[in-house]
Amino acid sequence: EWGGFALTTGFEMSKMQLTLGKAIDVDAPIAEGVDLVTRSVGTLTLVQRATTIPFEVTTNLSILYFVTVFGGVGLDVQLGDSSLDLDVTSELSARSDVLDDDVDLGTARIRGKVAGEPDRTMLRFLGGLQLNLGPLVIFGQLNFMTTDLTLGIAAGLRLVL
């Protein structure tokens, strides 16, 4: 049985902050009998905020009530931003089989920041399958994003009252 057309929308928000701050020790050979020794200390911080408002037009076909196949097109309005900050200081020295002590090579510092925003709109095609078990609906959905030619997968449960 054909289910007609459906217009669906929603509102999704997310925020994430990831900070790495562990010291890293590296002992790397740079020539025969000579190693570069570094001790790096600093932080790498990623902050991401996203708000998405999806608009979907879909249609579906139910087979024996229990199975529904659906498909359609979606347009996501995307708001948000992200930033990546790096601040690392490294103490550098050289170790040699010939010398008794390490040779101090000084200190290096790397600082950088980059920020970005998502594409404001993203067109996608979607399709999927759902199992209708009374008020419980189990579904799986594939999303094909046209902007960067990627495929997304979603699955879940819905309670229909």
PDB file of C-alpha atoms in Angstrom:
ATOM      1  CA  GLU A   1       0.000   0.000   0.000  1.00  0.00           C
ATOM      2  CA  TRP A   2       1.344   3.422  -0.968  1.00  0.00           C
ATOM      3  CA  GLY A   3       1.701   5.797   1.989  1.00  0.00           C
ATOM      4  CA  GLY A   4       1.580   9.079   0.077  1.00  0.00           C
ATOM      5  CA  PHE A   5       4.047  11.892   0.670  1.00  0.00           C
ATOM      6  CA  ALA A   6       5.414  13.091   3.989  1.00  0.00           C
ATOM      7  CA  LEU A   7       7.161  16.338   4.908  1.00  0.00           C
ATOM      8  CA  THR A   8       9.411  15.916   7.927  1.00  0.00           C
ATOM      9  CA  THR A   9      11.513  18.440   9.803  1.00  0.00           C
ATOM     10  CA  GLY A  10      13.312  18.628  13.106  1.00  0.00           C
ATOM     11  CA  PHE A  11      16.010  20.347  15.102  1.00  0.00           C
ATOM     12  CA  GLU A  12      19.384  18.913  16.127  1.00  0.00           C
ATOM     13  CA  MET A  13      22.048  20.544  18.305  1.00  0.00           C
ATOM     14  CA  SER A  14      25.457  19.300  19.341  1.00  0.00           C
ATOM     15  CA  LYS A  15      28.528  20.672  21.068  1.00  0.00           C
ATOM     16  CA  MET A  16      31.847  18.979  21.637  1.00  0.00           C
ATOM     17  CA  GLN A  17      35.191  19.976  23.108  1.00  0.00           C
ATOM     18  CA  LEU A  18      38.208  17.701  22.945  1.00  0.00           C
ATOM     19  CA  THR A  19      41.489  18.651  24.624  1.00  0.00           C
ATOM     20  CA  LEU A  20      44.720  16.686  24.457  1.00  0.00           C
ATOM     21  CA  GLY A  21      47.424  17.751  26.894  1.00  0.00           C
ATOM     22  CA  LYS A  22      49.764  14.815  27.445  1.00  0.00           C
ATOM     23  CA  ALA A  23      53.563  15.242  27.251  1.00  0.00           C
ATOM     24  CA  ILE A  24      55.180  13.373  24.368  1.00  0.00           C
ATOM     25  CA  ASP A  25      58.782  12.104  24.436  1.00  0.00           C
ATOM     26  CA  VAL A  26      60.446  11.155  21.154  1.00  0.00           C
ATOM     27  CA  ASP A  27      63.893   9.675  20.535  1.00  0.00           C
ATOM     28  CA  ALA A  28      64.436   9.559  16.752  1.00  0.00           C
ATOM     29  CA  PRO A  29      67.602   8.627  14.837  1.00  0.00           C
ATOM     30  CA  ILE A  30      68.687  11.414  12.440  1.00  0.00           C
ATOM     31  CA  ALA A  31      72.102  10.066  11.430  1.00  0.00           C
ATOM     32  CA  GLU A  32      74.258   7.067  12.210  1.00  0.00           C
ATOM     33  CA  GLY A  33      74.954   7.171  15.947  1.00  0.00           C
ATOM     34  CA  VAL A  34      73.005  10.438  16.459  1.00  0.00           C
ATOM     35  CA  ASP A  35      69.476  10.728  17.889  1.00  0.00           C
ATOM     36  CA  LEU A  36      67.207  13.756  18.154  1.00  0.00           C
ATOM     37  CA  VAL A  37      65.580  13.769  21.591  1.00  0.00           C
ATOM     38  CA  THR A  38      62.466  15.862  22.163  1.00  0.00           C
ATOM     39  CA  ARG A  39      60.062  16.417  25.016  1.00  0.00           C
ATOM     40  CA  SER A  40      56.921  18.167  23.817  1.00  0.00           C
ATOM     41  CA  VAL A  41      54.354  19.681  26.166  1.00  0.00           C
ATOM     42  CA  GLY A  42      51.246  21.609  25.180  1.00  0.00           C
ATOM     43  CA  THR A  43      47.623  21.373  24.196  1.00  0.00           C
ATOM     44  CA  LEU A  44      45.540  20.611  21.152  1.00  0.00           C
ATOM     45  CA  THR A  45      41.931  21.746  21.561  1.00  0.00           C
ATOM     46  CA  LEU A  46      39.037  21.104  19.179  1.00  0.00           C
ATOM     47  CA  VAL A  47      35.723  22.892  19.779  1.00  0.00           C
ATOM     48  CA  GLN A  48      32.726  22.110  17.563  1.00  0.00           C
ATOM     49  CA  ARG A  49      29.164  23.454  17.690  1.00  0.00           C
ATOM     50  CA  ALA A  50      26.452  22.434  15.241  1.00  0.00           C
ATOM     51  CA  THR A  51      22.778  23.126  14.726  1.00  0.00           C
ATOM     52  CA  THR A  52      20.970  21.322  11.905  1.00  0.00           C
ATOM     53  CA  ILE A  53      17.411  21.801  10.694  1.00  0.00           C
ATOM     54  CA  PRO A  54      16.522  18.992   8.268  1.00  0.00           C
ATOM     55  CA  PHE A  55      13.675  19.186   5.753  1.00  0.00           C
ATOM     56  CA  GLU A  56      12.700  15.880   4.107  1.00  0.00           C
ATOM     57  CA  VAL A  57      10.117  14.950   1.497  1.00  0.00           C
ATOM     58  CA  THR A  58       9.588  11.182   1.427  1.00  0.00           C
ATOM     59  CA  THR A  59       7.215   8.571   0.150  1.00  0.00           C
ATOM     60  CA  ASN A  60       6.787   4.952   1.205  1.00  0.00           C
ATOM     61  CA  LEU A  61       5.338   1.611   0.250  1.00  0.00           C
ATOM     62  CA  SER A  62       4.093  -0.827   2.916  1.00  0.00           C
ATOM     63  CA  ILE A  63       4.178  -4.536   2.244  1.00  0.00           C
ATOM     64  CA  LEU A  64       1.941  -6.714   4.451  1.00  0.00           C
ATOM     65  CA  TYR A  65       1.866  -3.876   7.027  1.00  0.00           C
ATOM     66  CA  PHE A  66       5.021  -5.158   8.745  1.00  0.00           C
ATOM     67  CA  VAL A  67       7.579  -3.939   6.198  1.00  0.00           C
ATOM     68  CA  THR A  68       7.825  -0.416   4.778  1.00  0.00           C
ATOM     69  CA  VAL A  69      10.278   0.751   2.132  1.00  0.00           C
ATOM     70  CA  PHE A  70      10.788   4.524   1.967  1.00  0.00           C
ATOM     71  CA  GLY A  71      12.794   7.053   0.011  1.00  0.00           C
ATOM     72  CA  GLY A  72      13.043  10.719  -0.723  1.00  0.00           C
ATOM     73  CA  VAL A  73      15.134  13.856  -0.701  1.00  0.00           C
ATOM     74  CA  GLY A  74      16.330  16.058   2.140  1.00  0.00           C
ATOM     75  CA  LEU A  75      17.777  19.525   2.518  1.00  0.00           C
ATOM     76  CA  ASP A  76      19.662  20.263   5.729  1.00  0.00           C
ATOM     77  CA  VAL A  77      20.175  23.836   6.922  1.00  0.00           C
ATOM     78  CA  GLN A  78      23.440  23.760   8.874  1.00  0.00           C
ATOM     79  CA  LEU A  79      24.602  26.365  11.372  1.00  0.00           C
ATOM     80  CA  GLY A  80      27.599  26.250  13.655  1.00  0.00           C
ATOM     81  CA  ASP A  81      31.349  26.576  13.751  1.00  0.00           C
ATOM     82  CA  SER A  82      34.524  24.817  14.793  1.00  0.00           C
ATOM     83  CA  SER A  83      38.013  25.788  15.902  1.00  0.00           C
ATOM     84  CA  LEU A  84      41.278  23.942  16.365  1.00  0.00           C
ATOM     85  CA  ASP A  85      43.979  25.444  18.602  1.00  0.00           C
ATOM     86  CA  LEU A  86      47.524  24.100  18.914  1.00  0.00           C
ATOM     87  CA  ASP A  87      50.161  25.350  21.371  1.00  0.00           C
ATOM     88  CA  VAL A  88      53.161  23.034  21.796  1.00  0.00           C
ATOM     89  CA  THR A  89      56.638  23.694  23.200  1.00  0.00           C
ATOM     90  CA  SER A  90      59.435  21.185  22.583  1.00  0.00           C
ATOM     91  CA  GLU A  91      62.824  20.951  24.262  1.00  0.00           C
ATOM     92  CA  LEU A  92      65.316  19.660  21.667  1.00  0.00           C
ATOM     93  CA  SER A  93      68.632  17.912  22.216  1.00  0.00           C
ATOM     94  CA  ALA A  94      70.948  15.591  20.340  1.00  0.00           C
ATOM     95  CA  ARG A  95      72.380  12.373  21.718  1.00  0.00           C
ATOM     96  CA  SER A  96      75.485  10.815  20.215  1.00  0.00           C
ATOM     97  CA  ASP A  97      77.437   7.623  20.785  1.00  0.00           C
ATOM     98  CA  VAL A  98      80.616   9.743  20.709  1.00  0.00           C
ATOM     99  CA  LEU A  99      79.653  12.412  23.286  1.00  0.00           C
ATOM    100  CA  ASP A 100      79.172  11.843  27.006  1.00  0.00           C
ATOM    101  CA  ASP A 101      76.372  14.414  27.415  1.00  0.00           C
ATOM    102  CA  ASP A 102      73.378  15.408  25.303  1.00  0.00           C
ATOM    103  CA  VAL A 103      73.803  18.591  23.268  1.00  0.00           C
ATOM    104  CA  ASP A 104      71.102  21.195  23.941  1.00  0.00           C
ATOM    105  CA  LEU A 105      69.626  22.360  20.633  1.00  0.00           C
ATOM    106  CA  GLY A 106      67.179  24.835  22.149  1.00  0.00           C
ATOM    107  CA  THR A 107      63.431  25.075  22.311  1.00  0.00           C
ATOM    108  CA  ALA A 108      60.843  25.093  19.541  1.00  0.00           C
ATOM    109  CA  ARG A 109      57.305  26.401  19.906  1.00  0.00           C
ATOM    110  CA  ILE A 110      54.441  25.770  17.512  1.00  0.00           C
ATOM    111  CA  ARG A 111      51.243  27.797  17.807  1.00  0.00           C
ATOM    112  CA  GLY A 112      48.362  27.750  15.427  1.00  0.00           C
ATOM    113  CA  LYS A 113      44.642  28.268  15.169  1.00  0.00           C
ATOM    114  CA  VAL A 114      42.179  27.475  12.432  1.00  0.00           C
ATOM    115  CA  ALA A 115      38.424  28.004  12.362  1.00  0.00           C
ATOM    116  CA  GLY A 116      35.713  26.866  10.008  1.00  0.00           C
ATOM    117  CA  GLU A 117      32.013  26.765   9.288  1.00  0.00           C
ATOM    118  CA  PRO A 118      29.887  24.123   7.564  1.00  0.00           C
ATOM    119  CA  ASP A 119      28.243  24.514   4.184  1.00  0.00           C
ATOM    120  CA  ARG A 120      24.999  26.318   5.021  1.00  0.00           C
ATOM    121  CA  THR A 121      22.840  23.844   3.088  1.00  0.00           C
ATOM    122  CA  MET A 122      23.361  20.206   2.178  1.00  0.00           C
ATOM    123  CA  LEU A 123      21.249  18.256  -0.299  1.00  0.00           C
ATOM    124  CA  ARG A 124      20.903  14.530   0.272  1.00  0.00           C
ATOM    125  CA  PHE A 125      18.941  11.577  -1.008  1.00  0.00           C
ATOM    126  CA  LEU A 126      17.671   9.017   1.463  1.00  0.00           C
ATOM    127  CA  GLY A 127      16.168   5.576   1.455  1.00  0.00           C
ATOM    128  CA  GLY A 128      15.508   2.850   3.932  1.00  0.00           C
ATOM    129  CA  LEU A 129      13.515   0.043   5.379  1.00  0.00           C
ATOM    130  CA  GLN A 130      11.407  -0.141   8.507  1.00  0.00           C
ATOM    131  CA  LEU A 131       9.709  -2.923  10.426  1.00  0.00           C
ATOM    132  CA  ASN A 132       6.321  -2.023  11.924  1.00  0.00           C
ATOM    133  CA  LEU A 133       5.753  -3.982  15.124  1.00  0.00           C
ATOM    134  CA  GLY A 134       2.613  -2.362  16.510  1.00  0.00           C
ATOM    135  CA  PRO A 135       3.600   0.890  18.219  1.00  0.00           C
ATOM    136  CA  LEU A 136       7.312   0.017  17.861  1.00  0.00           C
ATOM    137  CA  VAL A 137       9.051   0.868  14.574  1.00  0.00           C
ATOM    138  CA  ILE A 138      12.595  -0.339  13.851  1.00  0.00           C
ATOM    139  CA  PHE A 139      14.266   1.448  10.957  1.00  0.00           C
ATOM    140  CA  GLY A 140      17.462   1.653   8.950  1.00  0.00           C
ATOM    141  CA  GLN A 141      18.242   4.556   6.620  1.00  0.00           C
ATOM    142  CA  LEU A 142      20.952   5.392   4.070  1.00  0.00           C
ATOM    143  CA  ASN A 143      21.765   9.032   3.298  1.00  0.00           C
ATOM    144  CA  PHE A 144      23.724  10.013   0.181  1.00  0.00           C
ATOM    145  CA  MET A 145      25.157  13.524   0.545  1.00  0.00           C
ATOM    146  CA  THR A 146      25.616  15.222  -2.826  1.00  0.00           C
ATOM    147  CA  THR A 147      28.037  17.929  -1.604  1.00  0.00           C
ATOM    148  CA  ASP A 148      30.955  15.599  -0.913  1.00  0.00           C
ATOM    149  CA  LEU A 149      29.594  12.308  -2.308  1.00  0.00           C
ATOM    150  CA  THR A 150      29.524  10.535   1.060  1.00  0.00           C
ATOM    151  CA  LEU A 151      27.196   7.912   2.444  1.00  0.00           C
ATOM    152  CA  GLY A 152      25.722   7.999   5.943  1.00  0.00           C
ATOM    153  CA  ILE A 153      23.883   5.273   7.811  1.00  0.00           C
ATOM    154  CA  ALA A 154      21.252   5.738  10.529  1.00  0.00           C
ATOM    155  CA  ALA A 155      19.301   3.163  12.483  1.00  0.00           C
ATOM    156  CA  GLY A 156      16.991   3.326  15.422  1.00  0.00           C
ATOM    157  CA  LEU A 157      13.677   2.780  17.144  1.00  0.00           C
ATOM    158  CA  ARG A 158      10.554   4.931  17.126  1.00  0.00           C
ATOM    159  CA  LEU A 159       7.502   4.665  19.288  1.00  0.00           C
ATOM    160  CA  VAL A 160       4.335   5.552  17.367  1.00  0.00           C
ATOM    161  CA  LEU A 161       1.448   6.571  19.600  1.00  0.00           C
TER     162      LEU A 161
END
